[in-house]
Each structure stands twice: as structure tokens, then as C-alpha cells.
XYZ file of C-alpha atoms in Angstrom:
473
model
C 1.201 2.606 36.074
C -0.611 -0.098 37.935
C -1.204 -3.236 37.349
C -4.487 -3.276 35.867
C -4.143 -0.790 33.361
C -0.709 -2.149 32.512
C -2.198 -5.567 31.447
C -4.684 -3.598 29.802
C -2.266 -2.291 27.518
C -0.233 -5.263 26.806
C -3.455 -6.631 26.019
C -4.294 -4.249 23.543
C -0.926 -3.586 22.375
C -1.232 -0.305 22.534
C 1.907 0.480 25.201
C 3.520 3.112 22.817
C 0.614 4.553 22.235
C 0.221 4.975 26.116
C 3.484 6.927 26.306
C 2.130 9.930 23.854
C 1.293 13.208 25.959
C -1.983 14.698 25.653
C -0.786 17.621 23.202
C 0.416 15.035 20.855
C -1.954 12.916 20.556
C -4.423 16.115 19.768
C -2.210 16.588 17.370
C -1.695 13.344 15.936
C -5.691 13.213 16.175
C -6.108 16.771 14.108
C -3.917 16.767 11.280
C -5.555 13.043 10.846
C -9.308 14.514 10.792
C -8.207 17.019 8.854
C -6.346 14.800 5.782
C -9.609 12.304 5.971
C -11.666 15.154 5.070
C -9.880 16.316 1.999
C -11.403 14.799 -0.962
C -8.273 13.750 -2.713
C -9.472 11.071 -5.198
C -8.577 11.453 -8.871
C -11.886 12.383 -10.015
C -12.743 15.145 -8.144
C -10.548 16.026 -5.346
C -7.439 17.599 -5.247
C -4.347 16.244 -3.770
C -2.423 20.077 -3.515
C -5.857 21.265 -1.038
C -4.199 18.711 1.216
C -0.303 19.202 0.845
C -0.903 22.588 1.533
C -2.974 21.867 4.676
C -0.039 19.940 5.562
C 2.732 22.663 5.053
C 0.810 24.906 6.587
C 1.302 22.682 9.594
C 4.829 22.476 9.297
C 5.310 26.503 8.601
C 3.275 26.951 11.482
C 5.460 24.567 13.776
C 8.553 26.493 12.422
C 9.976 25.121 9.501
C 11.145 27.587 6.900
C 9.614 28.202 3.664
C 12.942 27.154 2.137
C 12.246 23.965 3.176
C 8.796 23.568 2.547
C 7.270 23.682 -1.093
C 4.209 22.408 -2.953
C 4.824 22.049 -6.541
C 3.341 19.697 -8.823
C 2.559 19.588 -12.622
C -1.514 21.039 -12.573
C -3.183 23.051 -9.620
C -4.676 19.500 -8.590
C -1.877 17.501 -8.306
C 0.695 19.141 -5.868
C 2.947 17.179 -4.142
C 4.987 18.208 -0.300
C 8.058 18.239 -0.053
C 9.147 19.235 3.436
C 12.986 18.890 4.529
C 13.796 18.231 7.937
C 17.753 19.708 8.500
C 20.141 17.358 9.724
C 23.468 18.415 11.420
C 25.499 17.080 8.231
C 28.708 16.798 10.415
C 29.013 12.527 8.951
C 28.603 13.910 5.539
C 25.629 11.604 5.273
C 23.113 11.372 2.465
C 19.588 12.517 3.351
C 16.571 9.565 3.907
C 13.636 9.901 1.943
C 10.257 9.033 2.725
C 7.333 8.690 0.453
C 3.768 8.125 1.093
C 0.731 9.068 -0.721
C -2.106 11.454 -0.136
C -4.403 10.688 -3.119
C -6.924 7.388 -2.264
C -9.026 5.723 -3.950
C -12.976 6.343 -5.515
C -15.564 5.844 -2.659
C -19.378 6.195 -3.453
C -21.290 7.003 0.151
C -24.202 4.817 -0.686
C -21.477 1.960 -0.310
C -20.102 2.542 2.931
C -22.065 2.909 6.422
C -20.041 5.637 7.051
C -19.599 8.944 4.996
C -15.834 7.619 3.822
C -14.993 11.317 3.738
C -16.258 12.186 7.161
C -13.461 11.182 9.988
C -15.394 8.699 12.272
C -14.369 7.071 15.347
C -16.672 4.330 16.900
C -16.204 1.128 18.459
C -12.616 1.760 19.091
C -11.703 2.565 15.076
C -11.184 5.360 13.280
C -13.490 4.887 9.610
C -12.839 7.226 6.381
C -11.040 6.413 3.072
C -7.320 6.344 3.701
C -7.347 5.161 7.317
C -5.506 2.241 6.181
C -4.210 3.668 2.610
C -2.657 6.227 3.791
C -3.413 9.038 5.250
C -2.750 7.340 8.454
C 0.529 7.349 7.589
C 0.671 10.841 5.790
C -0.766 12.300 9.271
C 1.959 10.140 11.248
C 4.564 11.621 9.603
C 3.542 15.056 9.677
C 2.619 14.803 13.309
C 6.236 13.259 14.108
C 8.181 16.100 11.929
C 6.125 18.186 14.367
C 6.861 16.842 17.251
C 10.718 16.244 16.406
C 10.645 20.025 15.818
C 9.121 21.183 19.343
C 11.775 19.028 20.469
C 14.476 21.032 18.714
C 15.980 17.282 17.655
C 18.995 17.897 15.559
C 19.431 14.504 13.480
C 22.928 13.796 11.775
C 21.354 13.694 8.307
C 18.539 15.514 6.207
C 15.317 13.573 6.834
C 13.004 14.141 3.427
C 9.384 13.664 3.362
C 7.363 13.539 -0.130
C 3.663 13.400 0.476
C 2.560 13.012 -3.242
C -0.312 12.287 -6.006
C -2.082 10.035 -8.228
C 0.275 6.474 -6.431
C -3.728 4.479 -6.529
C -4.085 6.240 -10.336
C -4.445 9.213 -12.560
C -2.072 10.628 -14.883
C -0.003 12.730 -12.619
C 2.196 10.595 -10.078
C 4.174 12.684 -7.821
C 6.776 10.808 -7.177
C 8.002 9.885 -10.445
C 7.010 13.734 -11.492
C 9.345 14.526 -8.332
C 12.483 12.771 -9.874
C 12.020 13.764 -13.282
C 11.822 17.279 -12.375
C 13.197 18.110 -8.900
C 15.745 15.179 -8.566
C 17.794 17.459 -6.277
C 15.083 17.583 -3.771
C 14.774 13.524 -4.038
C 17.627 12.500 -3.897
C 18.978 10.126 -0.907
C 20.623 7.425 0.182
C 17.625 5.457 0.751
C 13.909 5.815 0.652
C 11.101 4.436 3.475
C 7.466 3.662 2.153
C 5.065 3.514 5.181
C 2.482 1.947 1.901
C 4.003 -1.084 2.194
C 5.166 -3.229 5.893
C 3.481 -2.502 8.798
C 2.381 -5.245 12.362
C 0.548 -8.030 11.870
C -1.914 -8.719 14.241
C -4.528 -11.309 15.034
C -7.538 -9.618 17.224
C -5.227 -6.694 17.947
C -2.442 -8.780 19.890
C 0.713 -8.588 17.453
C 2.251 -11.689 15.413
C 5.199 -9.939 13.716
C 6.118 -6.919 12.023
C 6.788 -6.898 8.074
C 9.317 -5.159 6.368
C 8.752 -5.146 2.710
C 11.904 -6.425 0.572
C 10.324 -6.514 -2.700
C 6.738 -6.150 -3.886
C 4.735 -7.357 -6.952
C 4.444 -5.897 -10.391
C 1.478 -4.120 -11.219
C -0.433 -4.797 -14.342
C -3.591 -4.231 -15.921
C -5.076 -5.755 -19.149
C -8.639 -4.643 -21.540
C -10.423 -7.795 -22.502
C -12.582 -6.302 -25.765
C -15.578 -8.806 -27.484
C -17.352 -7.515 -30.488
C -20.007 -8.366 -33.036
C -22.391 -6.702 -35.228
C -25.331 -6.812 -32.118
C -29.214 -6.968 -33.550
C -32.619 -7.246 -31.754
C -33.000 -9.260 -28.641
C -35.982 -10.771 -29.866
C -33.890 -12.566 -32.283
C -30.735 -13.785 -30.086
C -27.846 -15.621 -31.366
C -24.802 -18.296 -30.056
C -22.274 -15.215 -30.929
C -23.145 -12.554 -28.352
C -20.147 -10.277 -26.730
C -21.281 -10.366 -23.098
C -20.990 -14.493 -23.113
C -17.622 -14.208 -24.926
C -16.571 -11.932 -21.857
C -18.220 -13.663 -19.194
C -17.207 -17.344 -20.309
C -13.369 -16.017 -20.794
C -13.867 -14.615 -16.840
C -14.788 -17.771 -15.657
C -12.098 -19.511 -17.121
C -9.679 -17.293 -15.253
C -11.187 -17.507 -12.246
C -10.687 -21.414 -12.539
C -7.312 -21.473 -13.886
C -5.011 -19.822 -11.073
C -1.394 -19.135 -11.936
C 1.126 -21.647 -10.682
C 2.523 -21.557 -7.768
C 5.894 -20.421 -6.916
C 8.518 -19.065 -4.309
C 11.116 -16.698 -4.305
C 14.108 -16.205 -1.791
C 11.592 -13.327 0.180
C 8.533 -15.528 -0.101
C 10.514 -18.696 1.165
C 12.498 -16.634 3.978
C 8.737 -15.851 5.028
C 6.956 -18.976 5.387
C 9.825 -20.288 7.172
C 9.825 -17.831 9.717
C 6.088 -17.450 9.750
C 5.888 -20.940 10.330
C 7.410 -20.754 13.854
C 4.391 -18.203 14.988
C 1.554 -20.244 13.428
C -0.046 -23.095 15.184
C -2.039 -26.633 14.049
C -2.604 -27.149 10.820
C -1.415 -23.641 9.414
C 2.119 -24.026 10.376
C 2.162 -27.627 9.023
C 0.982 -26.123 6.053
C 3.626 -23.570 6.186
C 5.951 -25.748 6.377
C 4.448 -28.421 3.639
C 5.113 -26.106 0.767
C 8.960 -25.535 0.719
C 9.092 -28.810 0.740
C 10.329 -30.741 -3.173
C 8.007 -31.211 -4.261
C 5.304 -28.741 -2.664
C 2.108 -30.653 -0.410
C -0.503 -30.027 -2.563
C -3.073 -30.281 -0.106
C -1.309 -27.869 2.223
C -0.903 -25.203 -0.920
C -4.553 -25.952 -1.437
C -5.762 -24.971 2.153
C -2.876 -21.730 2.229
C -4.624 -20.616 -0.864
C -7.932 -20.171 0.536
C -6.423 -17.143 2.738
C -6.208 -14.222 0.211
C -2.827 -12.807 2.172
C -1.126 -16.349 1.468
C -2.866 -17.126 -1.655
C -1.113 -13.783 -2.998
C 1.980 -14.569 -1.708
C 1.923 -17.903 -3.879
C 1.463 -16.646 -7.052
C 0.813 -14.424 -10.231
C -2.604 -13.029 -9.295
C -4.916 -11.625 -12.182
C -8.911 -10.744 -11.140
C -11.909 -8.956 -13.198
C -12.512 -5.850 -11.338
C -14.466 -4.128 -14.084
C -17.379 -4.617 -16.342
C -19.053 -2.622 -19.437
C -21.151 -3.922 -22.125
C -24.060 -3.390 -24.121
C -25.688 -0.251 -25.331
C -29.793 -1.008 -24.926
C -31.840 -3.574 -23.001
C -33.354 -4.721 -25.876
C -30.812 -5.019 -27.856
C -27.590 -7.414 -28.176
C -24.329 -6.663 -27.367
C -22.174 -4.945 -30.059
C -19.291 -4.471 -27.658
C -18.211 -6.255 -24.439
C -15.434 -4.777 -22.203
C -13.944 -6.640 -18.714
C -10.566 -4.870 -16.970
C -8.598 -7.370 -15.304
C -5.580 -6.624 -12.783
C -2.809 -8.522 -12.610
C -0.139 -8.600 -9.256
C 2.993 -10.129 -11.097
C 5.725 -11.364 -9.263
C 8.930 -11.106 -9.486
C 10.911 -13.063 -12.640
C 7.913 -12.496 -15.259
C 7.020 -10.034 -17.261
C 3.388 -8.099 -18.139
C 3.926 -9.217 -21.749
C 4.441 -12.693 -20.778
C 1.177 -12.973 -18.389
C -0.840 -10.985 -21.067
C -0.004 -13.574 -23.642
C -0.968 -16.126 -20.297
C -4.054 -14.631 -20.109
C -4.916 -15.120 -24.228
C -4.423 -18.985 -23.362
C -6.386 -19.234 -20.821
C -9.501 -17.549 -22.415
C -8.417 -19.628 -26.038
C -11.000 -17.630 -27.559
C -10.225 -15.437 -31.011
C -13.266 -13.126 -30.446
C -11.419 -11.779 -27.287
C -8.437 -9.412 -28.093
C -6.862 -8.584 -24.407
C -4.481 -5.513 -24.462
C -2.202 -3.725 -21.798
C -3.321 -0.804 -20.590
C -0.521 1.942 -18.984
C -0.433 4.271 -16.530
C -1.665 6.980 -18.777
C -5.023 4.872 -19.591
C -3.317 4.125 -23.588
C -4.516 1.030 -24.923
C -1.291 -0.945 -26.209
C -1.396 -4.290 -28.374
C 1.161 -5.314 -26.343
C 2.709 -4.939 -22.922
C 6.289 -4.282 -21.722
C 8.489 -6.706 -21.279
C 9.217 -5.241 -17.485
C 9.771 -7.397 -14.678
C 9.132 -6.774 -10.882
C 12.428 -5.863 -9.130
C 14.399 -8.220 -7.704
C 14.541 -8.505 -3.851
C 16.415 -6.361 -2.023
C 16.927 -7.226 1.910
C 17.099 -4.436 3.924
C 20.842 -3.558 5.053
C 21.969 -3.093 8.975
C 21.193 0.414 9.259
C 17.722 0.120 8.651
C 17.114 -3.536 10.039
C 19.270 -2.798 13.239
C 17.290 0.936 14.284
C 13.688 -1.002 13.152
C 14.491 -4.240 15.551
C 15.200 -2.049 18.562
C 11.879 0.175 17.697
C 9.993 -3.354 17.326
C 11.756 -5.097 20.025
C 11.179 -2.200 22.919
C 7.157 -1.540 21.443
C 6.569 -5.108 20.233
C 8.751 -7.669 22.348
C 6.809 -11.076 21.383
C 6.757 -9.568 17.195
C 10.063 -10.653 15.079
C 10.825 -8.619 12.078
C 10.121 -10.650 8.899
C 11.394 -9.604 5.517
C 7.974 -10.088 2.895
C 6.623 -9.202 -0.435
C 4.072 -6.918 -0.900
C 1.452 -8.089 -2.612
C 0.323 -4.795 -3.913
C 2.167 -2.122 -5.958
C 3.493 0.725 -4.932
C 5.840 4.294 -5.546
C 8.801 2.491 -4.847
C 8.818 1.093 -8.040
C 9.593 4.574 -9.386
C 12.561 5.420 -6.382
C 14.293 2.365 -7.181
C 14.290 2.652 -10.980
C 15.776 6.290 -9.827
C 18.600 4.585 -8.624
C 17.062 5.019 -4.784
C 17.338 1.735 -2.246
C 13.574 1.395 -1.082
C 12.117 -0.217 1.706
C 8.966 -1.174 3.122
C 8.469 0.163 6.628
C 5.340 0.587 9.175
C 4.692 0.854 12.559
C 0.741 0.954 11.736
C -1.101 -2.714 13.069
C -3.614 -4.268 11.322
C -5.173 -7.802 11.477
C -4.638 -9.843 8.829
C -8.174 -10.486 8.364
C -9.040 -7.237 8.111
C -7.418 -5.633 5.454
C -10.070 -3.224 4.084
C -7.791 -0.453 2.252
C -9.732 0.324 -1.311
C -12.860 -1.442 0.509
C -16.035 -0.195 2.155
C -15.585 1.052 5.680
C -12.037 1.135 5.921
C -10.710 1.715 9.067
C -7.909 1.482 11.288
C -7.981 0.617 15.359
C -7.557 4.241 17.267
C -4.696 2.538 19.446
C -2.941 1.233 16.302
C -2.706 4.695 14.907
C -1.358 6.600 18.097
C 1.193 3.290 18.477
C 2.352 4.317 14.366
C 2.887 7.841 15.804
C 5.003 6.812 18.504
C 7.282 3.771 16.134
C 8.093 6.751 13.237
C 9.111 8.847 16.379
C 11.516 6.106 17.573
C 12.504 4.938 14.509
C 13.384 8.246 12.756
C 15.226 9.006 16.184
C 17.031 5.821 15.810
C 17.948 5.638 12.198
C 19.576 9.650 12.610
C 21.232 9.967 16.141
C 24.355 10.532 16.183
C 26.385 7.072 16.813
């Protein structure tokens, strides 16, 4: 390689991307296309069109049938389950991976891009799921692949669940999976690719995240009624200002701040990469008491700011049933990321203080879209550091592709199917080799996209690391 093209690279970051052969990367590039194009949002797409796209793959590149099954609870909602044989001879469990294939609504007219069209321009690939998840879903598939050509023998089962409904619906695959088919499950630890991942800042990385614990998903019905009449005669009572008076008392009353071993750990260490008045910052808040200037400023970046605290946000809004007539019924959702140590029941009754107003009721709403009076009492997991034998293998992955990037335990912010391997009994961990910058984060947003190099660099880490967590020692 010469020179040129070398600093090229390290520029860009993209070395293990450079070390992918031409067949590969077609690969990598196909099954990709080909999962971005499948429609699988809850509404009308169809998550078993894709896993069966996907086993075809796998059947194709010589896995058995034995070992590769689609089976869900509807005809929409299939989930993979593809089993890569070990060589058993350490009599160790298998490793599980999960990752999603279902994504999130996406209305054309809000994109500049068809979201369901696979795009590449200006160095990015755009379509829904280039950053949540298909990337991942297609990285895995690609590397089973490739492990396979290579007739790699690891010394333990390596399981890989690409499954439904994770961003919503009534159908989740993975906690379908365990209820039903806990044999195929069932391991001595699980990776989620949903959750970690390399931090970058214009492409060059910072560090590389491995998630220890992750926030609590939550979301709550705000509900505003009175008996409505004709506009032409308005009155002080009216549902819509109930609602949107409550919402802005929210939005001006954040939760308090707070840290946790994982969210301490992290600002320490993140702290050493930052510069100026960032890393001061950084380093301002674990002090006792906290700066509260510095947790000011931090709070103003939406990746700290959700690091900080109990988030809760309006995302949706429905009221009224005529323009010329008032509001009988008002109706705001807001979502709540919890964190660990507190319960949904204890921010929903948060939530009634801070909109102190009786013509509000605010109820929890589950996973199967039932409206409950009250919420569960159930609290995020508690963090759960990642032992030696997946820090050690996912350091020398990091260290070899990523030399100047340090391996920082974090939160995730977000929610995801781990929550459903770990109540199975299941160690789960965050882990990525996909690079994004943090200020451009656009997964459930319009034109979400992921950098081409970043993708073929994910193929080649789950490659390495998959080699490294199952050859022999």
C-alpha cells in the first residue's frame, strides 16, 4: 500500500474496511440493498419477507436446513434463527446474537430520499435501517457467510436471531423466541449490535462503546376532556390548552440529574478524549456537589443530556373532532427513557406533578397498546460490566482496527431486546463495530444513513471479533 492511500485510510478510518476482498464486499453490499428494500415496518411490511431473504442466503452458502428456520407467531412476523456449528470439544455454551429487522414508520414525503430505496451518495448509504439496523442484520449475515466459505470451525455454537416488532407492534421476536423455542435461545451470553458501536467526530474515531446497561423504556397517554360546544362561543376550559399547557410544563421541568457507576465510569474516561471546555465540564459534574454551570452546558448536547437523566418528551398529538368546533377530547403520548433505580410507576406519578392539573389523567401504556391506570413498578436492570471474555477478544478487535479508540463501558440511552434476554436469565451486552458521529445520530429520523466505509469497517470488526471470541485458546 503506498503512502498516499495509506494516510488516506487512516484518515478516513476506514483501514478494515480496506482489507475486505472484492467478493465480499459485493456481498456485504447485496444482502444490505436487499434488507433496505424490504418494507418491514409494523404497519404494512412484513418482517418474515426478509428473514426468509436472509436464510435463503445462508441455505444457499451451505448451511443446513436443520439449522436454519423461520418461525414466528403470524405469517408477518417471522423471526431467523440460523445456527452456526461450533466444534463443542470445551463443552462450551453457544453465544447468541440478536438484532432486529423490523424499523420504524417512514412517510416518503419526509425524507429526500425514498427511505425504502437503498441509496448511496456523497459517500453514505440512505434508507430506513441504515443506522437501526439492518446494517447490522446485513453484517451479520454477510460474516456467517463469509465464516462459512472459509470452512471456520469455532469451539462453540455461534446463534444468530434476526427478529420482529423490537421498535413496536405486538409480536416481539425475541421474547416470542424464549417463550416458545427457549432451546434454540439459549446461551451463555447474548451480543446486541442495537446498542455500542465507534464514536466518531467527522469520521476520525474517539472511542468505541460497549453498552453495560441501558435505560428503561416507558410510555405514558396524557387524556383532557370536556363537554366541547361551538367555537363561536369559546371558553377558559378547552382540552387542547389543558394538553398543551401540561406539555410545556414538562418541557421546562427536566428530571434531576443523576449518575450511576456506568454513567460515572464514562465521563471519567470520556473526559481524557475531550478537549477545552467539554472536558472541564466532564470533569465538573462528578464532582460533590455537581458544577451547575458545567451540567447546564453538557445538557445542551442531547447524547450527554440523556446520559444525565430520566428523559420524558411529547412525541404525539391528537385532538379535536371539527374546526369549528371545541375540543371534547385532547390526547398527547409522551416517552419516557428511565434510568436505572426508578420505576415507570414512580415517573408516571412524576409526570402528574409536574402537569398539577386534575383535568389531565396520564396512564401507562404497554407493549400491547392497553391503556393501564397505572404502571409497573419495573426498574431498568442494574449494570452489568462486561466480563474478560468479551472485553479481552473486543479490545484486540478495537485495538488492531481502531488504535487511538479505548473501549468505554456506557448506557444506552435507548431501549432495546436485551431487556427480554436478560430477564431470560441471558448475560447481554452491547456490542458494535458500526461508526457513527455523535452528531449525527439520525436512526428513527429523516434520511438516515450510515457512511459506506463505516459499514464495510462493521463487516470486517464482527469478522474479527466472532473469530476472536470462538478460536480455540
Amino acid at each position: 500500500m503506498n503512502k498516499l492511500r495509506f494516510a488516506v485510510l487512516l484518515l478516513l478510518g476506514s483501514l478494515g474496511a480496506a482489507q475486505l476482498d472484492d467478493a465480499t464486499r459485493k456481498l456485504a453490499h447485496d444482502i444490505f440493498q436487499q434488507l433496505i428494500e424490504i418494507n418491514t415496518t409494523d404497519s404494512v411490511g412484513s418482517t418474515t419477507v426478509a428473514a426468509q431473504a436472509m436464510a435463503k442466503r445462508l441455505l444457499d452458502a451451505g448451511f443446513t436446513a436443520e439449522d436454519v428456520k423461520v418461525l414466528g407467531p403470524n405469517d408477518r412476523k417471522g423471526n431467523l434463527v440460523a445456527r452456526y456449528r461450533g466444534s463443542g470439544s470445551g463443552g462450551l455454551k453457544p453465544i447468541l446474537i440478536i438484532a432486529h429487522l423490523d424499523v420504524v414508520e417512514a412517510r416518503r414525503e419526509d425524507w429526500t430520499t425514498d427511505p425504502f430505496r437503498f441509496v448511496e451518495k456523497d459517500g453514505y448509504y440512505y434508507g430506513r435501517g441504515t443506522q437501526d439496523m439492518k446494517v447490522s442484520d446485513a453484517i451479520l449475515v454477510t460474516d456467517f457467510i463469509r465464516l462459512k466459505r472459509e470452512a471456520y470451525q469455532p469451539d462453540r455454537d455461534i446463534i444468530l436471531a434476526l427478529t420482529a416488532d423490537e421498535e413496536g407492534g405486538k409480536s416481539n421476536g425475541v421474547d416470542w423466541l424464549l417463550k416458545n423455542h427457549r432451546d434454540m435461545m439459549e446461551a451463555a451470553f447474548a451480543l446486541n449490535p442495537d446498542s455500542g458501536g465507534v464514536t466518531t467526530v467527522k469520521g476520525k474515531p474517539l472511542n468505541v462503546d460497549v453498552e453495560a446497561n441501558e435505560k428503561l423504556y416507558a410510555d405514558f397517554e396524557l387524556d383532557a376532556n370536556n363537554p366541547g360546544g361551538h367555537s363561536s362561543l369559546p371558553v377558559p376550559d378547552n382540552a387542547i390548552y389543558h394538553i398543551a399547557d401540561a406539555l410545556s410544563r414538562l418541557e421546562r421541568a427536566p428530571f434531576p440529574f443523576e449518575l450511576n457507576p456506568i454513567t460515572r465510569a464514562y465521563f471519567e474516561r470520556r473526559a481524557t478524549l475531550e478537549a477545552g471546555e467539554v472536558a472541564s465540564d466532564m470533569r465538573a459534574i462528578l464532582r460533590s456537589p455537581p458544577d451547575a454551570q458545567a451540567l447546564s452546558r453538557l445538557s445542551m448536547s442531547p447524547r450527554f443530556n440523556s446520559l444525565l437523566r430520566t428523559t420524558c418528551v411529547a412525541t404525539r398529538l391528537d385532538a379535536g373532532h371539527a374546526n369549528n368546533a371545541l375540543p371534547q377530547h385532547a390526547q398527547a403520548i409522551v416517552n419516557c427513557r428511565i434510568l436505572p433505580g426508578h420505576s415507570m410507576e414512580e415517573v408516571r406519578e412524576k409526570l402528574v406533578g409536574i402537569f398539577a392539573d386534575s383535568k389531565i389523567t396520564v396512564r401507562y401504556v404497554d407493549n400491547a397498546y392497553r391503556v393501564l391506570d397505572r404502571a409497573p413498578e419495573t426498574k431498568a436492570f442494574a449494570a452489568v460490566l462486561p466480563p474478560a471474555e468479551v472485553m479481552r477478544p473486543l479490545e484486540r478487535v478495537t485495538d488492531a482496527m481502531w488504535p487511538s479508540a479505548p473501549v468505554i463501558p456506557e448506557m444506552e440511552t435507548g431501549a432495546s431486546d436485551s431487556v427480554y434476554t436478560i430477564a431470560a436469565g441471558i448475560p447481554s451486552y452491547g456490542v458494535s463495530g458500526v461508526a457513527l458521529d455523535q452528531d449525527d445520530v439520525r436512526a428513527h429520523g429523516k434520511d438516515e444513513r450510515v457512511r459506506v466505509n463505516s459499514f464495510y469497517d462493521g463487516v470486517e470488526f464482527y469478522y474479527r471479533y466472532l473469530k476472536a471470541l470462538t478460536s480455540p485458546r
